[in-house]
Amino acid sequence: GQQLNQSPQSMFIQEGEDVSMNCTSSSIFNTWLWYKQEPGEGPVLLIALYKAGELTSNGRLTAQFGITRKDSFLNISASIPSDVGIYFCAGRTGNTPLVFGKGTRLSVIA
Amino acid sequence: EADIYQTPRYLVIGTGKKITLECSQTMGHDKMYWYQQDPGMELHLIHYSYGVNSTEKGDLSSESTVSRIRTEHFPLTLESARPSHTSQYLCASSGLAGRNLAHSEQYFGPGTRLTVT
């Protein structure tokens, strides 16, 4: 089946630094979604992307839908302690269920 | 804000008991999903439904069963709980996003943390 490779698996950064993470797929997707999950909670949708090349921002977060439709990245600018959590990418082709990456675990050192 | 609800949030139960995890959404979404997730780990799709009276098994084999009798309700049942079922169970739903009917966003509930002793 389809697989998503999400990297890095974990990150330890200083408060104020920018963060970048990405996902690559072995097949083409027509939807990319980015989620953040905090301990004990369900994932929260951050950004949805539907068009190749699309660049979308949500506050300090920016995500892009890769031109090849096989990748996406998420950037967080000027990180703060509340950015801590697990970030998941997810992609979909057609009407199939989402395929999820294994997550990037972000730690922010104040 | 996603209008998807799960009860209970936490459940500790003994081996062999039958349990039902509840999930409901008020967004009118036709698609609903159940995921199993160990703390801090990846999400595994165990069941999904694309409408009333429609259910499918996901990628991860599960001993649970689901039903979809009403659009807004998608309960998950374990007939005989075992310690290996200890995990977090996440319900999600997806529907048409905003102005573009070709786009679909998926929202998650807060999860049920199940412990089987």
mmCIF file of C-alpha atoms in Angstrom:
data_model
loop_
_atom_site.group_PDB
_atom_site.id
_atom_site.type_symbol
_atom_site.label_atom_id
_atom_site.label_comp_id
_atom_site.label_asym_id
_atom_site.label_seq_id
_atom_site.Cartn_x
_atom_site.Cartn_y
_atom_site.Cartn_z
ATOM 1 C CA GLY A 1 0.000 0.000 0.000
ATOM 2 C CA GLN A 2 0.892 3.657 -0.029
ATOM 3 C CA GLN A 3 3.540 4.810 2.421
ATOM 4 C CA LEU A 4 4.597 8.186 3.708
ATOM 5 C CA ASN A 5 8.131 8.896 4.840
ATOM 6 C CA GLN A 6 8.104 11.707 7.401
ATOM 7 C CA SER A 7 11.314 13.314 8.623
ATOM 8 C CA PRO A 8 12.873 14.063 10.907
ATOM 9 C CA GLN A 9 11.517 11.597 13.436
ATOM 10 C CA SER A 10 12.324 13.987 16.294
ATOM 11 C CA MET A 11 13.750 17.467 16.795
ATOM 12 C CA PHE A 12 15.162 19.343 19.763
ATOM 13 C CA ILE A 13 15.362 23.089 19.144
ATOM 14 C CA GLN A 14 15.899 26.315 21.031
ATOM 15 C CA GLU A 15 12.980 28.674 21.535
ATOM 16 C CA GLY A 16 12.930 31.220 18.732
ATOM 17 C CA GLU A 17 14.414 28.917 16.103
ATOM 18 C CA ASP A 18 12.630 28.010 12.893
ATOM 19 C CA VAL A 19 11.564 24.408 12.290
ATOM 20 C CA SER A 20 11.187 22.486 9.061
ATOM 21 C CA MET A 21 9.799 18.997 8.540
ATOM 22 C CA ASN A 22 8.685 17.134 5.446
ATOM 23 C CA CYS A 23 6.880 14.145 4.058
ATOM 24 C CA THR A 24 7.507 12.217 0.879
ATOM 25 C CA SER A 25 5.299 9.666 -0.782
ATOM 26 C CA SER A 26 5.886 6.807 -3.164
ATOM 27 C CA SER A 27 2.758 7.814 -5.071
ATOM 28 C CA ILE A 28 0.862 10.943 -6.063
ATOM 29 C CA PHE A 29 -1.542 12.557 -3.633
ATOM 30 C CA ASN A 30 -4.257 15.118 -4.330
ATOM 31 C CA THR A 31 -4.643 16.206 -0.708
ATOM 32 C CA TRP A 32 -2.059 16.885 1.999
ATOM 33 C CA LEU A 33 -3.035 17.601 5.605
ATOM 34 C CA TRP A 34 -0.835 18.555 8.559
ATOM 35 C CA TYR A 35 -1.827 17.820 12.173
ATOM 36 C CA LYS A 36 -0.431 18.535 15.623
ATOM 37 C CA GLN A 37 -1.052 16.194 18.541
ATOM 38 C CA GLU A 38 -0.426 16.936 22.201
ATOM 39 C CA PRO A 39 -0.227 14.214 24.868
ATOM 40 C CA GLY A 40 -3.572 12.649 25.715
ATOM 41 C CA GLU A 41 -5.436 14.486 22.948
ATOM 42 C CA GLY A 42 -6.516 13.799 19.392
ATOM 43 C CA PRO A 43 -4.630 15.304 16.440
ATOM 44 C CA VAL A 44 -5.685 18.836 15.539
ATOM 45 C CA LEU A 45 -5.823 19.896 11.899
ATOM 46 C CA LEU A 46 -3.353 22.708 11.205
ATOM 47 C CA ILE A 47 -3.281 23.165 7.437
ATOM 48 C CA ALA A 48 -4.977 21.561 4.434
ATOM 49 C CA LEU A 49 -3.459 21.634 0.938
ATOM 50 C CA TYR A 50 -5.302 20.680 -2.242
ATOM 51 C CA LYS A 51 -3.277 21.951 -5.196
ATOM 52 C CA ALA A 52 0.235 21.190 -6.408
ATOM 53 C CA GLY A 53 2.521 24.128 -5.611
ATOM 54 C CA GLU A 54 0.060 25.583 -3.103
ATOM 55 C CA LEU A 55 1.645 27.478 -0.216
ATOM 56 C CA THR A 56 -0.618 28.079 2.789
ATOM 57 C CA SER A 57 0.018 29.811 6.102
ATOM 58 C CA ASN A 58 -1.669 29.572 9.482
ATOM 59 C CA GLY A 59 -0.039 32.070 11.828
ATOM 60 C CA ARG A 60 3.595 31.050 12.262
ATOM 61 C CA LEU A 61 3.005 27.830 10.312
ATOM 62 C CA THR A 62 3.527 27.528 6.569
ATOM 63 C CA ALA A 63 2.981 24.395 4.508
ATOM 64 C CA GLN A 64 3.497 23.646 0.843
ATOM 65 C CA PHE A 65 2.104 21.022 -1.514
ATOM 66 C CA GLY A 66 5.034 19.833 -3.617
ATOM 67 C CA ILE A 67 4.955 20.353 -7.374
ATOM 68 C CA THR A 68 5.471 16.637 -8.026
ATOM 69 C CA ARG A 69 2.459 15.926 -5.729
ATOM 70 C CA LYS A 70 4.625 13.408 -3.901
ATOM 71 C CA ASP A 71 5.830 15.623 -1.078
ATOM 72 C CA SER A 72 4.882 18.344 1.356
ATOM 73 C CA PHE A 73 6.690 20.345 3.989
ATOM 74 C CA LEU A 74 5.721 22.251 7.117
ATOM 75 C CA ASN A 75 7.671 25.172 8.536
ATOM 76 C CA ILE A 76 7.233 26.735 11.951
ATOM 77 C CA SER A 77 8.825 30.143 12.427
ATOM 78 C CA ALA A 78 10.102 31.539 15.727
ATOM 79 C CA SER A 79 9.202 28.478 17.777
ATOM 80 C CA ILE A 80 7.719 28.847 21.257
ATOM 81 C CA PRO A 81 7.333 26.285 24.072
ATOM 82 C CA SER A 82 3.677 25.600 23.215
ATOM 83 C CA ASP A 83 4.773 24.293 19.794
ATOM 84 C CA VAL A 84 5.854 21.099 21.549
ATOM 85 C CA GLY A 85 4.008 18.031 20.282
ATOM 86 C CA ILE A 86 3.924 15.461 17.524
ATOM 87 C CA TYR A 87 3.309 16.727 14.003
ATOM 88 C CA PHE A 88 1.748 14.317 11.517
ATOM 89 C CA CYS A 89 1.466 14.661 7.774
ATOM 90 C CA ALA A 90 -1.291 12.840 5.929
ATOM 91 C CA GLY A 91 -2.122 12.418 2.273
ATOM 92 C CA ARG A 92 -4.945 11.114 0.206
ATOM 93 C CA THR A 93 -5.657 10.104 -3.396
ATOM 94 C CA GLY A 94 -9.253 10.122 -4.538
ATOM 95 C CA ASN A 95 -11.777 8.778 -2.061
ATOM 96 C CA THR A 96 -9.400 6.540 -0.125
ATOM 97 C CA PRO A 97 -8.667 6.895 3.609
ATOM 98 C CA LEU A 98 -5.809 9.183 4.607
ATOM 99 C CA VAL A 99 -2.302 7.744 4.768
ATOM 100 C CA PHE A 100 -0.388 9.099 7.765
ATOM 101 C CA GLY A 101 3.318 9.644 8.344
ATOM 102 C CA LYS A 102 4.854 8.321 11.545
ATOM 103 C CA GLY A 103 5.153 11.800 13.038
ATOM 104 C CA THR A 104 7.831 14.333 13.940
ATOM 105 C CA ARG A 105 8.296 14.793 17.684
ATOM 106 C CA LEU A 106 9.176 18.402 18.437
ATOM 107 C CA SER A 107 10.776 19.523 21.686
ATOM 108 C CA VAL A 108 11.427 23.210 22.351
ATOM 109 C CA ILE A 109 14.056 24.231 24.877
ATOM 110 C CA ALA A 110 13.329 27.565 26.520
ATOM 111 C CA GLU B 1 -13.439 23.866 16.157
ATOM 112 C CA ALA B 2 -14.297 20.246 15.367
ATOM 113 C CA ASP B 3 -17.639 18.979 16.682
ATOM 114 C CA ILE B 4 -16.693 15.357 17.244
ATOM 115 C CA TYR B 5 -17.104 13.705 20.615
ATOM 116 C CA GLN B 6 -15.855 10.527 22.230
ATOM 117 C CA THR B 7 -16.933 8.878 25.455
ATOM 118 C CA PRO B 8 -15.589 7.781 27.779
ATOM 119 C CA ARG B 9 -12.292 9.688 27.723
ATOM 120 C CA TYR B 10 -10.679 7.138 30.028
ATOM 121 C CA LEU B 11 -11.681 3.551 30.761
ATOM 122 C CA VAL B 12 -10.067 0.908 32.948
ATOM 123 C CA ILE B 13 -11.682 -2.480 32.619
ATOM 124 C CA GLY B 14 -10.976 -6.098 33.445
ATOM 125 C CA THR B 15 -10.123 -8.847 30.986
ATOM 126 C CA GLY B 16 -13.110 -10.478 29.318
ATOM 127 C CA LYS B 17 -15.495 -7.557 29.654
ATOM 128 C CA LYS B 18 -17.495 -6.270 26.702
ATOM 129 C CA ILE B 19 -17.032 -2.570 26.023
ATOM 130 C CA THR B 20 -18.379 -0.019 23.578
ATOM 131 C CA LEU B 21 -16.549 3.189 22.778
ATOM 132 C CA GLU B 22 -18.860 5.943 21.621
ATOM 133 C CA CYS B 23 -18.192 8.465 18.863
ATOM 134 C CA SER B 24 -20.530 11.081 17.514
ATOM 135 C CA GLN B 25 -20.179 14.112 15.273
ATOM 136 C CA THR B 26 -22.504 17.005 14.572
ATOM 137 C CA MET B 27 -20.860 18.220 11.367
ATOM 138 C CA GLY B 28 -23.006 16.121 9.032
ATOM 139 C CA HIS B 29 -19.952 14.238 7.778
ATOM 140 C CA ASP B 30 -20.630 11.079 5.809
ATOM 141 C CA LYS B 31 -17.235 9.465 6.455
ATOM 142 C CA MET B 32 -16.096 8.271 9.878
ATOM 143 C CA TYR B 33 -12.986 6.427 11.054
ATOM 144 C CA TRP B 34 -11.467 4.620 14.044
ATOM 145 C CA TYR B 35 -7.736 4.662 14.698
ATOM 146 C CA GLN B 36 -5.663 2.873 17.314
ATOM 147 C CA GLN B 37 -2.601 4.666 18.638
ATOM 148 C CA ASP B 38 -0.107 3.743 21.335
ATOM 149 C CA PRO B 39 1.207 6.839 23.210
ATOM 150 C CA GLY B 40 3.493 8.907 21.024
ATOM 151 C CA MET B 41 3.375 6.415 18.191
ATOM 152 C CA GLU B 42 1.878 6.289 14.717
ATOM 153 C CA LEU B 43 -1.823 6.100 13.914
ATOM 154 C CA HIS B 44 -3.302 2.812 12.697
ATOM 155 C CA LEU B 45 -6.631 2.765 10.866
ATOM 156 C CA ILE B 46 -8.783 -0.089 12.185
ATOM 157 C CA HIS B 47 -12.271 0.662 10.778
ATOM 158 C CA TYR B 48 -13.984 3.188 8.551
ATOM 159 C CA SER B 49 -17.380 3.953 7.159
ATOM 160 C CA TYR B 50 -18.400 5.961 4.129
ATOM 161 C CA GLY B 51 -22.043 6.138 5.071
ATOM 162 C CA VAL B 52 -24.948 4.549 6.902
ATOM 163 C CA ASN B 53 -24.846 0.726 6.838
ATOM 164 C CA SER B 54 -21.377 0.821 5.274
ATOM 165 C CA THR B 55 -18.312 -0.351 7.227
ATOM 166 C CA GLU B 56 -14.839 -1.475 6.152
ATOM 167 C CA LYS B 57 -11.810 -2.878 7.937
ATOM 168 C CA GLY B 58 -8.703 -0.749 7.984
ATOM 169 C CA ASP B 59 -5.038 -1.531 7.581
ATOM 170 C CA LEU B 60 -4.519 -2.900 11.100
ATOM 171 C CA SER B 61 -6.269 -6.115 12.003
ATOM 172 C CA SER B 62 -8.499 -5.554 14.999
ATOM 173 C CA GLU B 63 -10.757 -7.765 17.083
ATOM 174 C CA SER B 64 -13.206 -4.904 17.446
ATOM 175 C CA THR B 65 -16.399 -4.370 15.455
ATOM 176 C CA VAL B 66 -18.226 -1.214 14.397
ATOM 177 C CA SER B 67 -21.685 -0.224 13.262
ATOM 178 C CA ARG B 68 -23.080 2.777 11.397
ATOM 179 C CA ILE B 69 -26.820 2.936 11.862
ATOM 180 C CA ARG B 70 -26.987 6.737 12.009
ATOM 181 C CA THR B 71 -24.857 9.236 10.121
ATOM 182 C CA GLU B 72 -23.678 10.987 13.259
ATOM 183 C CA HIS B 73 -22.850 7.919 15.347
ATOM 184 C CA PHE B 74 -20.043 5.337 14.889
ATOM 185 C CA PRO B 75 -19.555 3.137 17.972
ATOM 186 C CA LEU B 76 -16.732 0.625 18.343
ATOM 187 C CA THR B 77 -17.251 -2.583 20.336
ATOM 188 C CA LEU B 78 -14.850 -5.071 21.878
ATOM 189 C CA GLU B 79 -16.719 -8.272 22.770
ATOM 190 C CA SER B 80 -14.034 -9.530 25.160
ATOM 191 C CA ALA B 81 -11.356 -7.081 26.209
ATOM 192 C CA ARG B 82 -7.766 -8.285 26.633
ATOM 193 C CA PRO B 83 -4.620 -6.547 27.938
ATOM 194 C CA SER B 84 -3.348 -6.372 24.326
ATOM 195 C CA HIS B 85 -6.252 -3.990 23.591
ATOM 196 C CA THR B 86 -4.766 -1.383 25.928
ATOM 197 C CA SER B 87 -4.247 1.689 23.756
ATOM 198 C CA GLN B 88 -5.724 5.035 22.741
ATOM 199 C CA TYR B 89 -8.644 4.881 20.332
ATOM 200 C CA LEU B 90 -9.270 7.916 18.151
ATOM 201 C CA CYS B 91 -12.420 8.586 16.188
ATOM 202 C CA ALA B 92 -12.408 10.912 13.178
ATOM 203 C CA SER B 93 -14.799 12.164 10.555
ATOM 204 C CA SER B 94 -14.405 13.870 7.234
ATOM 205 C CA GLY B 95 -16.628 15.927 5.013
ATOM 206 C CA LEU B 96 -16.683 18.554 2.353
ATOM 207 C CA ALA B 97 -14.551 21.619 3.082
ATOM 208 C CA GLY B 98 -15.930 25.093 2.641
ATOM 209 C CA ARG B 99 -16.457 26.454 -0.794
ATOM 210 C CA ASN B 100 -14.830 23.695 -2.814
ATOM 211 C CA LEU B 101 -16.873 20.522 -2.779
ATOM 212 C CA ALA B 102 -13.938 18.508 -4.094
ATOM 213 C CA HIS B 103 -11.973 19.131 -0.925
ATOM 214 C CA SER B 104 -12.341 17.056 2.204
ATOM 215 C CA GLU B 105 -10.926 17.731 5.646
ATOM 216 C CA GLN B 106 -10.704 15.187 8.437
ATOM 217 C CA TYR B 107 -11.172 16.027 12.109
ATOM 218 C CA PHE B 108 -10.377 13.946 15.169
ATOM 219 C CA GLY B 109 -12.129 13.498 18.483
ATOM 220 C CA PRO B 110 -10.221 13.761 21.777
ATOM 221 C CA GLY B 111 -9.706 9.996 22.060
ATOM 222 C CA THR B 112 -10.510 7.255 24.556
ATOM 223 C CA ARG B 113 -7.618 5.929 26.602
ATOM 224 C CA LEU B 114 -8.410 2.245 27.278
ATOM 225 C CA THR B 115 -6.593 0.143 29.859
ATOM 226 C CA VAL B 116 -7.421 -3.544 30.189
ATOM 227 C CA THR B 117 -6.164 -5.161 33.365
#
